[in-house]
Structures are given as structure tokens and as C-alpha cells.
Amino acid sequence: MSLPHAILTALLEKPSSGLELTRRFDRSIGYFWPATHQQIYRELGKLEQAGFIRALPSEQPSRGQKKEFEVLPAGRAELTAWASGEQDAKPVRNALVLRLRAAAVVGRAGLDTELRRHLALHQRQLAEYEEIEARDFGAVADPKDRLRRLVLRAGVGLETFWVQWLQEALAEVEDMADDGEAGGRPGE
């Protein structure tokens, strides 16, 4: 997925200004494709230059006035082609998993604290997703809402995985400490 396609998606859902897009990203798309305010504005300019979006006409003078954007037919065609195309899965990069691998070599000092911190972060995110699902997706009939709910369910599933895996990892690390294994380097 790319930021331009995320922006086209958001603008097709509702024409918005850059600031409104940033706020909407923070509450939805940003959960799985985060973007800064600057990145969104930069991409809006590129999308407008490419003829995929346009600023809506405003009755007020443009100086200091926020511009709202809408998707043009070329932008819809681009998003449709992208959404129906193929894309290979990307390898997952996760610093915490790499840190566990490193801890196997250099020792576990501080690892349990970091695992607990990550566990708390993922538990909070899972609770937030579950709250959104309960609030926004009761009886879902609209196909758009069904697909949006599937995206949310992906987030719930990923966070559930991380919570379970972190609990397992923390138990394993704590068990190693209980067995008297030193937290330093192996062989010391």
C-alpha cells in the first residue's frame, strides 16, 4: 500500500482538507498506514499535479483558507487499478523480535521490562480496536462497512496475536530467570 492510495481512499470516502485528512488518518487509516501532516500535504500536492484530485472551489479568498480536495475520475481509476492489482507480501520487520534474537547472544538484561512495556502497548491498542468495533460496527449490512470492519478485524487479530505472543515470551524469559540462568551472555 502506498500513501497516495490511502489518501485517494480517504478522499473518496469524504472530500477533506489536509488537516481533516491528518485527523482522519489518526483515527482510522493511520492505525495501519501512519502518515505525518507534512507527508499528507506533500502527497496532496503530487496527487493534484498528477490530475488525480482537485481543490474544491471556495467562495472565500484562498489566502489562509484551507483547501478541500476531491478525487477526480483519473484518481478513482488509479485507485481502482491499484486495488484490483497484485502485490506480494512484504517481509515483516520488527525490532522487538530482533532484540530477542540479540538477547540470546548478549544476554537478557532489561528484556523482561521491554516485553512488559510492549505487552501493555498492544493490550491498549487491542482494547481500542475492540471499542471501535463495538461502537461502530453493530449489525453491519452496507458492503463498505463490511469491508471496513474486515480491516478492523485484521487489527484485532494482529493485536491479539501480539498480546498472546508477548505473554508467552515474557513467561519464557521469567522462567529462564527462575531456573537461575544468568541474564548475561551465554557461558558466563
XYZ file of C-alpha atoms in Angstrom:
188
model
C 0.000 0.000 0.000
C 1.175 3.499 -0.623
C 0.303 6.808 0.944
C -1.171 8.230 -2.274
C -3.620 5.327 -2.434
C -4.513 5.766 1.231
C -5.222 9.454 0.576
C -7.327 8.674 -2.503
C -9.311 6.182 -0.422
C -9.909 8.719 2.337
C -10.906 11.460 -0.122
C -13.340 9.163 -1.915
C -14.936 8.455 1.440
C -15.226 12.191 2.113
C -13.684 15.268 0.441
C -11.400 16.863 3.032
C -8.679 19.387 3.683
C -5.149 18.312 4.541
C -5.772 18.998 8.225
C -9.001 16.974 8.191
C -7.167 14.120 6.429
C -4.485 14.159 9.119
C -7.145 13.927 11.825
C -8.964 11.143 9.985
C -5.712 9.243 9.485
C -5.086 9.432 13.224
C -8.481 7.792 13.854
C -8.620 5.180 11.107
C -6.216 4.601 8.217
C -3.292 5.667 10.379
C -3.691 2.557 12.507
C -2.226 0.529 9.665
C -0.674 3.192 7.411
C 0.509 6.137 9.521
C 1.458 9.438 7.923
C 2.558 12.804 9.242
C 0.847 16.078 8.440
C 3.796 17.016 6.184
C 3.667 13.713 4.292
C -0.060 14.115 3.657
C 0.345 17.681 2.355
C 3.273 16.661 0.146
C 1.219 13.814 -1.357
C -1.822 16.044 -1.845
C 0.344 18.313 -3.992
C 1.636 15.375 -6.026
C -1.866 13.931 -6.479
C -3.196 17.312 -7.592
C -0.304 17.750 -10.014
C -0.946 14.259 -11.432
C -4.603 15.159 -12.086
C -5.950 12.631 -9.566
C -7.523 15.200 -7.209
C -8.526 18.841 -7.293
C -9.162 21.530 -4.756
C -12.862 22.251 -4.413
C -13.858 25.757 -5.445
C -14.193 28.103 -2.484
C -16.363 31.181 -2.184
C -13.892 32.777 0.225
C -10.476 34.189 -0.681
C -7.864 31.415 -0.859
C -5.149 33.126 1.207
C -5.125 31.390 4.584
C -8.213 29.398 3.625
C -7.936 25.648 3.949
C -8.391 23.833 0.645
C -10.703 20.860 0.492
C -9.871 18.209 -2.060
C -11.954 15.744 -4.024
C -10.974 12.814 -6.206
C -11.243 13.216 -9.976
C -12.171 10.356 -12.337
C -8.470 9.723 -13.087
C -7.827 9.351 -9.351
C -10.699 6.894 -8.977
C -9.371 4.912 -11.958
C -5.877 4.853 -10.409
C -7.233 3.628 -7.075
C -9.426 1.020 -8.768
C -6.470 -0.309 -10.780
C -4.266 -0.400 -7.681
C -6.934 -2.074 -5.507
C -7.575 -4.782 -8.092
C -3.906 -5.398 -8.872
C -1.413 -7.782 -7.335
C 1.099 -7.056 -4.618
C 3.419 -9.519 -2.950
C 3.532 -9.682 0.821
C 6.412 -7.726 2.323
C 8.731 -9.261 4.905
C 7.909 -8.143 8.435
C 10.498 -6.041 10.217
C 10.118 -5.975 13.961
C 12.818 -4.541 16.193
C 11.498 -6.316 19.303
C 11.803 -9.740 17.684
C 15.316 -8.854 16.554
C 16.111 -7.725 20.118
C 15.046 -11.147 21.404
C 17.407 -12.757 18.926
C 20.197 -10.430 20.084
C 19.391 -11.181 23.734
C 20.065 -14.847 23.017
C 23.631 -13.812 22.216
C 24.365 -10.929 24.591
C 22.021 -11.652 27.489
C 18.542 -10.737 28.619
C 19.263 -7.715 30.816
C 16.213 -5.421 30.678
C 14.357 -7.666 28.249
C 11.535 -8.508 30.654
C 10.856 -4.800 31.231
C 10.708 -4.144 27.499
C 8.413 -7.132 26.935
C 6.041 -5.841 29.638
C 6.060 -2.369 28.056
C 5.215 -3.789 24.638
C 2.556 -6.034 26.136
C 0.866 -3.005 27.726
C 1.015 -1.094 24.408
C -0.573 -3.953 22.483
C -3.211 -4.528 25.160
C -4.199 -0.842 24.942
C -4.353 -0.987 21.140
C -6.438 -4.161 21.233
C -8.860 -2.559 23.699
C -9.146 0.500 21.441
C -9.903 -1.646 18.377
C -12.496 -3.646 20.305
C -14.106 -0.413 21.495
C -14.273 0.887 17.914
C -15.803 -2.376 16.732
C -18.449 -2.344 19.467
C -19.252 1.322 18.870
C -19.178 1.489 15.073
C -19.982 -1.984 13.768
C -23.073 -3.454 15.362
C -25.283 -5.007 12.693
C -23.284 -4.394 9.518
C -25.220 -4.515 6.257
C -23.549 -1.939 3.976
C -20.803 -3.629 1.894
C -18.454 -0.676 2.534
C -18.935 -1.101 6.276
C -18.412 -4.850 5.998
C -15.053 -4.278 4.305
C -14.091 -1.574 6.819
C -14.955 -3.991 9.588
C -12.702 -6.613 7.989
C -9.841 -4.100 8.111
C -10.589 -3.502 11.777
C -10.764 -7.258 12.404
C -7.277 -7.554 10.897
C -6.098 -5.073 13.511
C -7.878 -7.001 16.271
C -6.306 -10.235 15.058
C -2.810 -8.776 14.879
C -3.061 -7.201 18.317
C -4.469 -10.433 19.741
C -1.502 -12.283 18.270
C 0.984 -9.793 19.769
C -0.660 -9.903 23.208
C -0.577 -13.705 23.234
C 2.965 -13.901 21.876
C 4.268 -11.279 24.318
C 2.651 -13.119 27.226
C 4.367 -16.304 26.046
C 7.707 -14.527 25.559
C 7.516 -12.861 28.969
C 6.666 -16.172 30.667
C 9.613 -17.806 28.899
C 12.040 -15.036 29.930
C 10.756 -15.114 33.513
C 11.062 -18.914 33.549
C 14.696 -18.640 32.457
C 15.361 -16.274 35.363
C 13.588 -18.667 37.776
C 15.784 -21.507 36.514
C 18.781 -19.474 37.601
C 20.016 -18.738 34.099
C 22.074 -15.594 34.181
C 20.793 -12.571 32.301
C 24.267 -12.003 30.895
C 25.959 -13.565 27.923
C 25.694 -17.328 27.460
C 28.563 -19.202 29.071
C 29.247 -16.528 31.683
